[in-house]
Short mmCIF file of C-alpha atoms in Angstrom, two decimals:
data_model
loop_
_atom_site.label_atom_id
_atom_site.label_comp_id
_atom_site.label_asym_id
_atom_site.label_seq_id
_atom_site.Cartn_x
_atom_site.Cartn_y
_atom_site.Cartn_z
CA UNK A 1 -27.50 42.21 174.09
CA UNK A 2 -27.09 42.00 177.75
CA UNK A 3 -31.12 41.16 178.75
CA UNK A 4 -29.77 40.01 182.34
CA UNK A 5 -26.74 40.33 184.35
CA UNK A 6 -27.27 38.55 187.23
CA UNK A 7 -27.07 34.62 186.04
CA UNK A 8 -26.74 31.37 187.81
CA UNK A 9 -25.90 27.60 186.85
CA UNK A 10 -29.39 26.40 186.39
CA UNK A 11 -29.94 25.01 183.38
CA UNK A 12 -33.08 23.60 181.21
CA UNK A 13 -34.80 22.83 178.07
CA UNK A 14 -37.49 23.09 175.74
CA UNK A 15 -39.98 20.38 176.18
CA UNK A 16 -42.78 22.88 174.19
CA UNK A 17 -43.30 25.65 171.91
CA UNK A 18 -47.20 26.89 171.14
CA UNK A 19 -47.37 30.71 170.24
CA UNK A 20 -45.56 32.86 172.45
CA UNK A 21 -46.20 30.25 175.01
CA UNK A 22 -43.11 27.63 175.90
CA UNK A 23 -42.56 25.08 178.52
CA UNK A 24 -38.96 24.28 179.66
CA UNK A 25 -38.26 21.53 181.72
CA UNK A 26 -35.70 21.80 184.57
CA UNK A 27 -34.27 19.61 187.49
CA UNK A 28 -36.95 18.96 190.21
CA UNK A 29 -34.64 20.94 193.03
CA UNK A 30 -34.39 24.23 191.34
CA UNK A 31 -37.62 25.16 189.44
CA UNK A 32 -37.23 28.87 188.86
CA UNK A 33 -40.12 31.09 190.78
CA UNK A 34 -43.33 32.44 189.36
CA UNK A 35 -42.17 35.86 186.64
CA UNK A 36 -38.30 34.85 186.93
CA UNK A 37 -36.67 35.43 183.59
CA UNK A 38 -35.53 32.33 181.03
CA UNK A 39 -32.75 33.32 178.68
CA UNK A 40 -32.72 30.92 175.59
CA UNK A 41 -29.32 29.71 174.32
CA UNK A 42 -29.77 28.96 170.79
CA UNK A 43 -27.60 30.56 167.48
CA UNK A 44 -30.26 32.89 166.70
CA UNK A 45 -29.15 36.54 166.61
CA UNK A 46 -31.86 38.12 168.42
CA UNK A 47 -32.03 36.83 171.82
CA UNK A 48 -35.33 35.27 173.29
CA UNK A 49 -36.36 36.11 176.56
CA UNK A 50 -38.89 33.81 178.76
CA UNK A 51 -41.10 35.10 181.82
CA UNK A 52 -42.35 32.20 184.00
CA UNK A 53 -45.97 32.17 184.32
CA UNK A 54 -46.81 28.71 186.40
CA UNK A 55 -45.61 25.60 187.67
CA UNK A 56 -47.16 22.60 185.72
CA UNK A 57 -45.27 19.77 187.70
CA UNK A 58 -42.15 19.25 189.52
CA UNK A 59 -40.22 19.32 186.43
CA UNK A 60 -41.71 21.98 183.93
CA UNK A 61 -42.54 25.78 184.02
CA UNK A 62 -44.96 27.22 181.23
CA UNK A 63 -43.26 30.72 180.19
CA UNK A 64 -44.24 33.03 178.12
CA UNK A 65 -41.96 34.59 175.33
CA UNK A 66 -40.98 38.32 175.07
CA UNK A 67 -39.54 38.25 171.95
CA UNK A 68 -40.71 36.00 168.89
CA UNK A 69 -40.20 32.45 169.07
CA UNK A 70 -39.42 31.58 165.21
CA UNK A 71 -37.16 28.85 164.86
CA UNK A 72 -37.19 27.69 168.29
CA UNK A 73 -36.84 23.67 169.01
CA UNK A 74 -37.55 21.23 171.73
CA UNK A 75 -34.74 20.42 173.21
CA UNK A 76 -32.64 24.12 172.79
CA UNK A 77 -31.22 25.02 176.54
CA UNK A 78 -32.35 27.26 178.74
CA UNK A 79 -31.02 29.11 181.27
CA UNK A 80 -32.40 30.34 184.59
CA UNK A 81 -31.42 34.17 185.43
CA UNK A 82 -32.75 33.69 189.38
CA UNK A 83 -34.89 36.55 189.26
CA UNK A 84 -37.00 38.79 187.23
CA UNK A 85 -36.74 40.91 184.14
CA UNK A 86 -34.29 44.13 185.10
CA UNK A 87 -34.14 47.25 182.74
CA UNK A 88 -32.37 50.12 182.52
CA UNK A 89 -33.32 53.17 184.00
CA UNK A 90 -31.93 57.09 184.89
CA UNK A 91 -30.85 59.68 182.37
CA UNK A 92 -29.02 57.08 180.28
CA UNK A 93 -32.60 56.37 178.97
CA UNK A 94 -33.12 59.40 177.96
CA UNK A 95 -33.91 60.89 174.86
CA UNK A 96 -33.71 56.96 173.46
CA UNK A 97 -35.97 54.31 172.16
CA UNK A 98 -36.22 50.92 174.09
CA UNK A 99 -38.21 47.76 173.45
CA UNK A 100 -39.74 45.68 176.68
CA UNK A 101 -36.05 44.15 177.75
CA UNK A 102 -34.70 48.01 177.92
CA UNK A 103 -32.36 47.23 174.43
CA UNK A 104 -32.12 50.47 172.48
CA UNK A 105 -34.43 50.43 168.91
CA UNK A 106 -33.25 53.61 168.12
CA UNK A 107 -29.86 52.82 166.23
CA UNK A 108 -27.78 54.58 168.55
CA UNK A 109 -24.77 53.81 170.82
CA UNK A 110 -25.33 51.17 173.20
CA UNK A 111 -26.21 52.32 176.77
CA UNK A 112 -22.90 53.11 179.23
CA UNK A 113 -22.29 49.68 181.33
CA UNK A 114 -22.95 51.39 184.10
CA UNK A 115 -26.38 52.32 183.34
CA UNK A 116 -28.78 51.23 187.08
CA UNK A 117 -31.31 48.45 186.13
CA UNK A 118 -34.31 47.59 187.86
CA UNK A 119 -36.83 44.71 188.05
CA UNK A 120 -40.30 45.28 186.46
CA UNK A 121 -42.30 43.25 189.05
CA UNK A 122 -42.22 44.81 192.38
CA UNK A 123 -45.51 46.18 195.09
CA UNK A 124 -47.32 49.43 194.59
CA UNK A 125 -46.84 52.02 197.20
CA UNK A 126 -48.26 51.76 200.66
CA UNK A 127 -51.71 53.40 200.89
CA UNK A 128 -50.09 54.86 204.10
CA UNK A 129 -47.05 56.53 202.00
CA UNK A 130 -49.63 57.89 199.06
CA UNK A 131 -50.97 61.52 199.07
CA UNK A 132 -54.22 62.05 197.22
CA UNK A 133 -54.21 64.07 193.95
CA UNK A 134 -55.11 67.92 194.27
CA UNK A 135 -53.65 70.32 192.00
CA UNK A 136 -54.53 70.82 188.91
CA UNK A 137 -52.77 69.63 185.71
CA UNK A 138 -53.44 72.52 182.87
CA UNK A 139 -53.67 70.87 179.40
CA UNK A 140 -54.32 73.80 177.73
CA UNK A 141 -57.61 71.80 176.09
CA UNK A 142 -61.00 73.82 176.38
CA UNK A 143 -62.98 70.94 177.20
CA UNK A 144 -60.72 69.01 179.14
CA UNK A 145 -59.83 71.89 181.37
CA UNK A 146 -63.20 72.83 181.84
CA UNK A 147 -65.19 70.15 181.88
CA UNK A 148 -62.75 67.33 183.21
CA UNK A 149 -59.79 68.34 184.76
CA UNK A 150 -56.60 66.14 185.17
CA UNK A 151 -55.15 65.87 188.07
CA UNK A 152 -51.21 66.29 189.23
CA UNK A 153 -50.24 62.83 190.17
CA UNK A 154 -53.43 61.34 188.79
CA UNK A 155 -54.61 59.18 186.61
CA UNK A 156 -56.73 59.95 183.43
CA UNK A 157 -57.77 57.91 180.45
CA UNK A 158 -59.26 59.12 177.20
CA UNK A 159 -62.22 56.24 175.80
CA UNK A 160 -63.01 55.83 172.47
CA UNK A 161 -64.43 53.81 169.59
CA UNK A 162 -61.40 53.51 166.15
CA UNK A 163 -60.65 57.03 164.32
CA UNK A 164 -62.64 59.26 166.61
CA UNK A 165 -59.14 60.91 167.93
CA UNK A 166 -57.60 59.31 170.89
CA UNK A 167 -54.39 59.04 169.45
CA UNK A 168 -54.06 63.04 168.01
CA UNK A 169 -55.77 64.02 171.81
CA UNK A 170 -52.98 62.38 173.31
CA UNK A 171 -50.09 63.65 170.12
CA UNK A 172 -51.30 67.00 171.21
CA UNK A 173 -51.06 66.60 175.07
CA UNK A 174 -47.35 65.92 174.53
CA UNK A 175 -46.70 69.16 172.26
CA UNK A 176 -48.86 70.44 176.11
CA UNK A 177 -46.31 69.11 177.88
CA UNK A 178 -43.53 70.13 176.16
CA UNK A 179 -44.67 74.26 176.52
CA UNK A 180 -46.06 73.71 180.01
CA UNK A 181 -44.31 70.93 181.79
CA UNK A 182 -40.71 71.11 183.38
CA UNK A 183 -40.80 67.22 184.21
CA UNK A 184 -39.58 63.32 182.92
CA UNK A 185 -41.86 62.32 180.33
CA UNK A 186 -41.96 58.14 179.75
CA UNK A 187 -43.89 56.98 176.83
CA UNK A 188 -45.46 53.70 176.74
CA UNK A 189 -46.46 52.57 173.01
CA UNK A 190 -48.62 49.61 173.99
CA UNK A 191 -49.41 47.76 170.77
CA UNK A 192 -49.86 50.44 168.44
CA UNK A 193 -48.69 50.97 164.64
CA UNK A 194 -45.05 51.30 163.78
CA UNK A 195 -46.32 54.34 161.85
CA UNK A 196 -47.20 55.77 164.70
CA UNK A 197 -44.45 55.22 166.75
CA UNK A 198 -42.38 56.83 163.94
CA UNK A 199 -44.10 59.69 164.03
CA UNK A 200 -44.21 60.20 167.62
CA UNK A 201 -40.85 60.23 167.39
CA UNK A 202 -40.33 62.63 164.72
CA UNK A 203 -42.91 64.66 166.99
CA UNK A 204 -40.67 64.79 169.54
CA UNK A 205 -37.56 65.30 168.17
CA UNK A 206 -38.79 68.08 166.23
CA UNK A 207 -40.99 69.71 169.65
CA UNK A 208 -37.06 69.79 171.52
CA UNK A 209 -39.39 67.15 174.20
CA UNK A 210 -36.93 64.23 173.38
CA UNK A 211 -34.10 64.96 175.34
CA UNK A 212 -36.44 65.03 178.61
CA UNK A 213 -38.19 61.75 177.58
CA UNK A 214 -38.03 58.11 177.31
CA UNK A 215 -39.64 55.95 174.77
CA UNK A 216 -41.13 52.05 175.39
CA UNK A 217 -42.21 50.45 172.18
CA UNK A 218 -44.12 47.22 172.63
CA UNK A 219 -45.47 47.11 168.75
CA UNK A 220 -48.60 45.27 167.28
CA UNK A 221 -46.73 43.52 165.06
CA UNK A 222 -44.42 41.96 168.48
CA UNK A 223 -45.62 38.84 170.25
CA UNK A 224 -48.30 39.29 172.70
CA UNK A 225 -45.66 38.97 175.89
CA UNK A 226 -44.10 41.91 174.61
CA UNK A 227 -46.83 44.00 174.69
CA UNK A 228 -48.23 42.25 178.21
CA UNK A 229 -45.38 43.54 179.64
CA UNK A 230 -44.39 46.77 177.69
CA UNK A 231 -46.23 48.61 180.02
CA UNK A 232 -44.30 47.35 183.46
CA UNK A 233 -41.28 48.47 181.51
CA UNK A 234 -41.76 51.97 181.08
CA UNK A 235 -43.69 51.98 184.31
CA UNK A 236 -40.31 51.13 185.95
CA UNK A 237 -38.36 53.74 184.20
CA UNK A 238 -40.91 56.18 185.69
CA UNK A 239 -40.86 55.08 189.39
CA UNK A 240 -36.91 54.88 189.53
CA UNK A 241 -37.18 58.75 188.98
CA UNK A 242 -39.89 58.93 191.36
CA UNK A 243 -38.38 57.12 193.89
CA UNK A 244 -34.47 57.17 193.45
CA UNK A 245 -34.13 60.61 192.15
CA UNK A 246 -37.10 62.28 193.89
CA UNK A 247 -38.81 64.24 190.27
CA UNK A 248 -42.09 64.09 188.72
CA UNK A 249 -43.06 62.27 186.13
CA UNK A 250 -45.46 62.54 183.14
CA UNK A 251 -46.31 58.61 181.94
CA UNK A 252 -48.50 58.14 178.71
CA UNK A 253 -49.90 55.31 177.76
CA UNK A 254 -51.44 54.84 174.19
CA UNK A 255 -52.97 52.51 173.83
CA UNK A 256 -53.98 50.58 177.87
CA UNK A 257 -56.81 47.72 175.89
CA UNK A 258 -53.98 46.56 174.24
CA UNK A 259 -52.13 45.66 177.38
CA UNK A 260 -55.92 44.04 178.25
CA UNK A 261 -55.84 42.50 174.64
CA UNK A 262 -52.28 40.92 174.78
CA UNK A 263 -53.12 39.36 178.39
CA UNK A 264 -56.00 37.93 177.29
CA UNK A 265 -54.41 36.10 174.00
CA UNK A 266 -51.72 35.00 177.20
CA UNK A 267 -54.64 33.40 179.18
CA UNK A 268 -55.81 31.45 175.96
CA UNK A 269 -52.28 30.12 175.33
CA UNK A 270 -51.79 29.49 178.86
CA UNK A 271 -54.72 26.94 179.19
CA UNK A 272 -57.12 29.29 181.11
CA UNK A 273 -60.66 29.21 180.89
CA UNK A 274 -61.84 32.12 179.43
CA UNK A 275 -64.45 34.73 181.30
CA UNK A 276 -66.99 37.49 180.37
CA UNK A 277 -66.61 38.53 177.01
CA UNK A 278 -63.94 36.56 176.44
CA UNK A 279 -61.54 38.38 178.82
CA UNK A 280 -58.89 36.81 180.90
CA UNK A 281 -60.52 35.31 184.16
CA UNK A 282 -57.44 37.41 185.70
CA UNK A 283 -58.81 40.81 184.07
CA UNK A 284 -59.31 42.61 187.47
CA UNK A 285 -55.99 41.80 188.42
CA UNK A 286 -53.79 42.46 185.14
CA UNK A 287 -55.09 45.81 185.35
CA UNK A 288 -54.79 46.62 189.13
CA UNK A 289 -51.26 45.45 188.87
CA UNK A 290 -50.76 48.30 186.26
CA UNK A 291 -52.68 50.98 187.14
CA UNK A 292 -51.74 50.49 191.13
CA UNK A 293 -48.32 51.40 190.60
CA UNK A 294 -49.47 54.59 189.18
CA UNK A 295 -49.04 56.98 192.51
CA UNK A 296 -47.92 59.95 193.85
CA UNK A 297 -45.42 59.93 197.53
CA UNK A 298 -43.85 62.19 199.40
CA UNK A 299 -44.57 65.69 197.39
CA UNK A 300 -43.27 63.70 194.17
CA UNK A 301 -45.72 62.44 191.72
CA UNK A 302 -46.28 60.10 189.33
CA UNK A 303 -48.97 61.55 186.26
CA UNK A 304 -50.44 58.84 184.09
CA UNK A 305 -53.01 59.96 180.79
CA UNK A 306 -53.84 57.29 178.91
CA UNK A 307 -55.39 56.19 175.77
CA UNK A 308 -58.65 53.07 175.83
CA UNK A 309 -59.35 51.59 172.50
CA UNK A 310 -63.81 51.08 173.26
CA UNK A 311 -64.13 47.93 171.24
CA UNK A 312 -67.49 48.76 169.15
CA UNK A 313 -67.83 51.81 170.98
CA UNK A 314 -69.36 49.88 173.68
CA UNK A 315 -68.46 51.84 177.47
CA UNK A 316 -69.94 48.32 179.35
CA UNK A 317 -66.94 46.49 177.88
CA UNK A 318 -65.76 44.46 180.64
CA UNK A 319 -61.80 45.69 180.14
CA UNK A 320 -63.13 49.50 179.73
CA UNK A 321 -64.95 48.66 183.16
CA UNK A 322 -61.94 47.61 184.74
CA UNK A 323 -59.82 50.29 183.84
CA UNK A 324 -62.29 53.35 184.59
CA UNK A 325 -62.22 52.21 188.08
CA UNK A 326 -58.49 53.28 188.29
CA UNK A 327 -58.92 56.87 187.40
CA UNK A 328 -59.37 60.72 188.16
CA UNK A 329 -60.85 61.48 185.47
CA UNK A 330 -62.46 59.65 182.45
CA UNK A 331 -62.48 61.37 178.91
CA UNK A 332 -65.34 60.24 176.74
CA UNK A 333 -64.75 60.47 172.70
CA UNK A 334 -68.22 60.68 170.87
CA UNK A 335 -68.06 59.24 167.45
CA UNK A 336 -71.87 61.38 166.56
CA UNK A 337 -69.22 64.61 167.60
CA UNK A 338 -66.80 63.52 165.65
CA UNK A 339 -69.27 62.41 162.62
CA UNK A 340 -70.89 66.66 163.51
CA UNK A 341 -67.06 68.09 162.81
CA UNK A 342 -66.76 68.59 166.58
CA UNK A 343 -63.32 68.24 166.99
CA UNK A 344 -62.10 67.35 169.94
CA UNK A 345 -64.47 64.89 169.96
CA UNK A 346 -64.90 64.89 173.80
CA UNK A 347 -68.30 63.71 174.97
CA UNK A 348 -69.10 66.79 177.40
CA UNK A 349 -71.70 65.07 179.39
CA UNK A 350 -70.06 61.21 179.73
CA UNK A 351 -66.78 62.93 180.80
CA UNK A 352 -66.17 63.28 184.61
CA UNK A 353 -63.01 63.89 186.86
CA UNK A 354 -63.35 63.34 191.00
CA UNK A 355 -61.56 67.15 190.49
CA UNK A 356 -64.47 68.74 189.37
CA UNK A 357 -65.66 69.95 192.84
CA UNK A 358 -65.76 73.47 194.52
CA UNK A 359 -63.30 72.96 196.87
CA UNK A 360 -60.75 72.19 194.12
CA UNK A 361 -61.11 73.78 191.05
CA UNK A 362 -63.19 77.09 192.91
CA UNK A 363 -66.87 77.85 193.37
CA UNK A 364 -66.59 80.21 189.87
CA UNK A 365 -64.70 77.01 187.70
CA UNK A 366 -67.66 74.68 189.03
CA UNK A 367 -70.72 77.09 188.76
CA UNK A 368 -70.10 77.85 185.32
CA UNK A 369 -69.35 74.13 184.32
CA UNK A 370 -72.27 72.89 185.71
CA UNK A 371 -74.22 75.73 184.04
CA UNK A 372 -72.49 74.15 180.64
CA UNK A 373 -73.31 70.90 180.94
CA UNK A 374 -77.11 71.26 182.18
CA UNK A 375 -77.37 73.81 179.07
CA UNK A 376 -75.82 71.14 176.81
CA UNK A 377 -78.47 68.03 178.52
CA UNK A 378 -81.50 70.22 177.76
CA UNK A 379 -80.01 70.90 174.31
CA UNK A 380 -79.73 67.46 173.85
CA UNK A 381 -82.95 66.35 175.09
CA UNK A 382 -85.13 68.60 172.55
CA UNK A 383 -82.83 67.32 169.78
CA UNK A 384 -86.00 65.20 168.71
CA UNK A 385 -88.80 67.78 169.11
CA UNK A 386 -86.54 69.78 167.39
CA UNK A 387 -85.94 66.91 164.40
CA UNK A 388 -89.80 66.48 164.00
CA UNK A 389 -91.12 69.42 164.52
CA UNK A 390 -88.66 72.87 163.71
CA UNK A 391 -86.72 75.27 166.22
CA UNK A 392 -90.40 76.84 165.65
CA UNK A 393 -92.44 75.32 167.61
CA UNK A 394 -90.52 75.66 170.86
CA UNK A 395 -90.58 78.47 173.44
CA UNK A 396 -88.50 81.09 173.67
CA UNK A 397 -86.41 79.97 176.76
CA UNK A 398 -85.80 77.25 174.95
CA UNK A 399 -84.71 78.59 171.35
CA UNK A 400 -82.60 80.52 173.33
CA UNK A 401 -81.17 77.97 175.52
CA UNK A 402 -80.50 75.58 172.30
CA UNK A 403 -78.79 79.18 170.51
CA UNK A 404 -75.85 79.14 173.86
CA UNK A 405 -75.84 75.19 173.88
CA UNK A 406 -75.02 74.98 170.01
CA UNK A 407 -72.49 78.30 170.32
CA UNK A 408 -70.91 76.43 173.47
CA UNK A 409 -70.36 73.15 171.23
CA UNK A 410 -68.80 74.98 168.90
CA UNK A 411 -66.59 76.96 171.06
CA UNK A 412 -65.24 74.23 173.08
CA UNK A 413 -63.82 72.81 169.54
CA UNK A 414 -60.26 74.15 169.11
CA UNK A 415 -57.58 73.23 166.33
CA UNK A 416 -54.59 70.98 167.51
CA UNK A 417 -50.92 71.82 166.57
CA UNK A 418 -50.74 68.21 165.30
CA UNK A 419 -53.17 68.79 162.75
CA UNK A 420 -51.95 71.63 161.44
CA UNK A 421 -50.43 70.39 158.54
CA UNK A 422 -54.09 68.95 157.87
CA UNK A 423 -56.03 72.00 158.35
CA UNK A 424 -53.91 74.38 157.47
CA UNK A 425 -55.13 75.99 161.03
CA UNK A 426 -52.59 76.96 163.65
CA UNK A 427 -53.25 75.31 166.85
CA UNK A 428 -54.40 76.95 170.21
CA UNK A 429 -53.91 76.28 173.64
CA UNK A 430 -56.19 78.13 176.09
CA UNK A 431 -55.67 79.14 179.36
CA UNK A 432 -58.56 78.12 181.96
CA UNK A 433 -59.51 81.15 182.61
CA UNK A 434 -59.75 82.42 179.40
CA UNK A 435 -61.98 79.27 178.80
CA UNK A 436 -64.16 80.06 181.84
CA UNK A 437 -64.25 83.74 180.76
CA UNK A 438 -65.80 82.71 177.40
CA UNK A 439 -68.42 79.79 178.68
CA UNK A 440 -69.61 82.50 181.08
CA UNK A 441 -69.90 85.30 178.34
CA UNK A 442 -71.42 82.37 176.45
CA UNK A 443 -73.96 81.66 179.08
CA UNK A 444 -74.58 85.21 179.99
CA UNK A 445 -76.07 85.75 176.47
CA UNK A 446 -73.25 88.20 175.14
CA UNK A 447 -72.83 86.24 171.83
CA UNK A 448 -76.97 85.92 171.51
CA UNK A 449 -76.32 87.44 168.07
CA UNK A 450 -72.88 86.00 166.72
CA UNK A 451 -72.62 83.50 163.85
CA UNK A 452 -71.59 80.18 165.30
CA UNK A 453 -69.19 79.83 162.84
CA UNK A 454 -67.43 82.54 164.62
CA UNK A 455 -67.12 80.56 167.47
CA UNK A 456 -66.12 76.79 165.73
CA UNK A 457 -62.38 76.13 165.81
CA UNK A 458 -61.03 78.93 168.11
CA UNK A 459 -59.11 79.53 171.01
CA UNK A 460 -60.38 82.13 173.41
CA UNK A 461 -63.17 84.30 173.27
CA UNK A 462 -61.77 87.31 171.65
CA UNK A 463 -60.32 85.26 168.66
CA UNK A 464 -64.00 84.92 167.85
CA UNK A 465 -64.90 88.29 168.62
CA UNK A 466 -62.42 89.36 166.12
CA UNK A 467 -63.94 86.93 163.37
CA UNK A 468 -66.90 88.14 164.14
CA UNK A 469 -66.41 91.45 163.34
CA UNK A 470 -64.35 90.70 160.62
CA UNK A 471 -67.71 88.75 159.11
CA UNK A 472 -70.30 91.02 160.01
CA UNK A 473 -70.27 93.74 156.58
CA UNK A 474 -70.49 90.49 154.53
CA UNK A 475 -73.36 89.49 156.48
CA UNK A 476 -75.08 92.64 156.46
CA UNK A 477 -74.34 92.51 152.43
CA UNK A 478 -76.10 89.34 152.44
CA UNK A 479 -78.83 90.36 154.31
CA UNK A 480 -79.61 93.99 152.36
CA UNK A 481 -82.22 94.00 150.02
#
């Protein structure tokens, strides 16, 4: 497997081996810089891969290991590559599946020798050079779209607690993508299951989407530098076309607090002093080198969504903290909507996107979702009066103020085509303004008198009309004497 090609007499050897974490010992004249690349030499068939990570005296770097370090002595050479970790990029990558060194997982050919390779440390983009995020990116999600839209070129993350969704919101941005967007799609598996890597994959190959997209697996069962670093890979991949060949780019990242996760497990080994929480005195850092890179020049962009594993659902997480700061918009996941049958789970009132202003999205797009969310806030602040007491005993504005905030909820639900084979229900993707055309009918009090459960698990507005009507003689049935 050719990890490398550029290669130079320097050679070393293993003084230690703790974890993922190794320190080589070399000749006092040619210590290899900070993130240069150490190639092990041993009889092992999978080769092992070493990023530098500090100096500890004239003689010795401390590295840490990309691939797993079973079987690995003191005393095995290693050799110095004179620079950093390079990986393939351009259409070769294509349509294939590549680990953190850019070697194919996929059990296909191996890539053409002439396949352009890049280094995964270099600067983010000038903030001279950078032009500011716009235009909107349509997901075809109700409550996204409406409520927080993504950006073209931006950044957006989707927070949440284990099994409330993130994963199937982003499974079903992809089949999006795949109807919507013309672009390069790069795929960043950041410590997640095998299982679902297989399935993505399957996904994919099945949506047609492969052939316009390259996947980065960096798995949970891997050692932590792979999935430190998984991230830079595919990150790569998506500037080259950026930059080299001038197209946009789609980059999703599932799942980011792994990335924080595998740093901080680094740190440990590394002999740093851990900070808040736990985390990674470099936390800040890590993160800004990632999400920096992210960025949109010269009329080509760069789109990044992203999922955030919310360790016990807490949003005051130090590593969620770190990462919101990066973003356009910030997608909430509610584990009470998800507990309600509320599915997307998407927290309409936590969520927010720097988009969501008149002179972006339109005076009509930002009337009616502020109307939305202030309906849905007074909903939820009579939720107790309405607990102890009974719908009774409150006014009339207000009964029928909590009637459109419950028929809202339950319109901005929709079913995804990933779940189809769950539900047995065909999934939807709505156009904005057919979402904005229902809220406002919503608000307006034209469905005053529908069921709500014409309204739960719909697409647009006259999908539930048509329910409606189709339940109304058995509720007049029910309702005759």
């Amino acid at each position: 497997m050719d990890i490398q090609a550029v290669s130079v007499a320097n050679i070393g050897q293993v003084l230690a081996v703790r974890g993922s974490v190794v320190d080589v010992a070399f000749s006092a004249d040619n210590l290899p810089s900070i993130e240069h690349l150490l190639i092990v030499e041993w009889d092992n068939k999978q080769a092992l891969a070493l990023e530098v990570q500090s100096h500890v005296n004239a003689h010795t770097v401390r590295a840490v290991a990309l691939q797993n370090t079973y079987g690995l002595q003191r005393g095995t050479k290693v050799r110095a590559t004179g620079g950093p970790l390079t990986v393939p990029v351009g259409n070769a990558v294509l349509g294939r599946l590549l680990d953190v060194t850019g070697a194919t997982r996929d059990n296909g050919p191996a890539l053409p020798p002439d396949t352009p390779r890049m280094p995964i440390h270099h600067k983010a983009p000038q903030l001279t050079v950078r032009e500011k995020p716009s235009e909107l990116f349509e997901t075809g999600i109700k409550v996204i779209d409406l409520l927080a839209p993504l950006a073209q070129g931006g950044k957006a993350a989707m927070f949440g607690g284990a099994g409330v969704g993130k994963t199937v919101l982003v499974m079903e941005l992809i089949h999006a993508m795949a109807q919507n967007y013309q672009g390069i799609s790069v795929f960043a598996g950041i410590g997640e299951r095998s299982r679902e890597g297989h399935e993505l994959l399957r996904d994919m190959q099945r949506s047609g989407m492969l052939a316009k997209t390259a996947l980065v697996f960096g798995q949970m069962n891997e050692p932590s530098g792979a999935r430190w670093r998984v991230g830079l890979t595919a990150l790569t991949i998506a500037e080259y076309y950026r930059d080299a060949m001038r197209q946009d780019v789609l980059l999703l990242m599932d799942n980011v607090f792994r990335f924080v996760q595998a740093g901080a497990e680094i740190s440990g080994l590394l002999g740093r002093l851990p900070s808040r929480v736990g985390y990674q005195p470099t936390l800040a850092t890590e993160v800004a080198a990632l999400e920096e890179r992210i960025a949109s020049v010269a009329g080509v962009s760069v789109t990044a969504i992203e999922a955030v594993y919310v360790p016990a659902d807490d949003f005051t997480d130090p590593a969620v903290s770190a990462i919101s700061a990066h973003l356009e918009s910030q997608i909430m996941l509610s584990r009470a909507m998800a507990a309600d049958g509320m599915y997307p789970a998407i927290d309409p009132l936590a969520s927010t996107s720097t988009l969501l202003t008149a002179a972006t999205v339109g005076d009509e797009h930002y009337r009616i979702a502020e109307q939305v969310r202030a309906t849905i806030a007074r909903y939820q602040e009579l939720q107790d009066i309405i607990a102890l007491l009974g719908m009774d005993e409150l006014g009339s504005v207000d009964r029928q103020l909590v009637n459109r905030a419950r028929k809202l909820q339950r319109f901005l639900t929709q079913p995804f085509e990933v779940t189809e084979a769950f539900t047995g229900k065909p999934g939807r993707s709505v156009k904005r303004q057919e979402t904005l055309a229902g809220c406002a009918a919503i608000l307006a009090g034209e469905c005053d008198d529908w069921d709500e459960g014409s309204l739960y698990m719909v697409g647009t507005l006259d999908e539930a009309r048509i329910r409606e009507q189709a339940s109304a003689p058995i509720q007049n049935r029910k309702a005759a004497p």
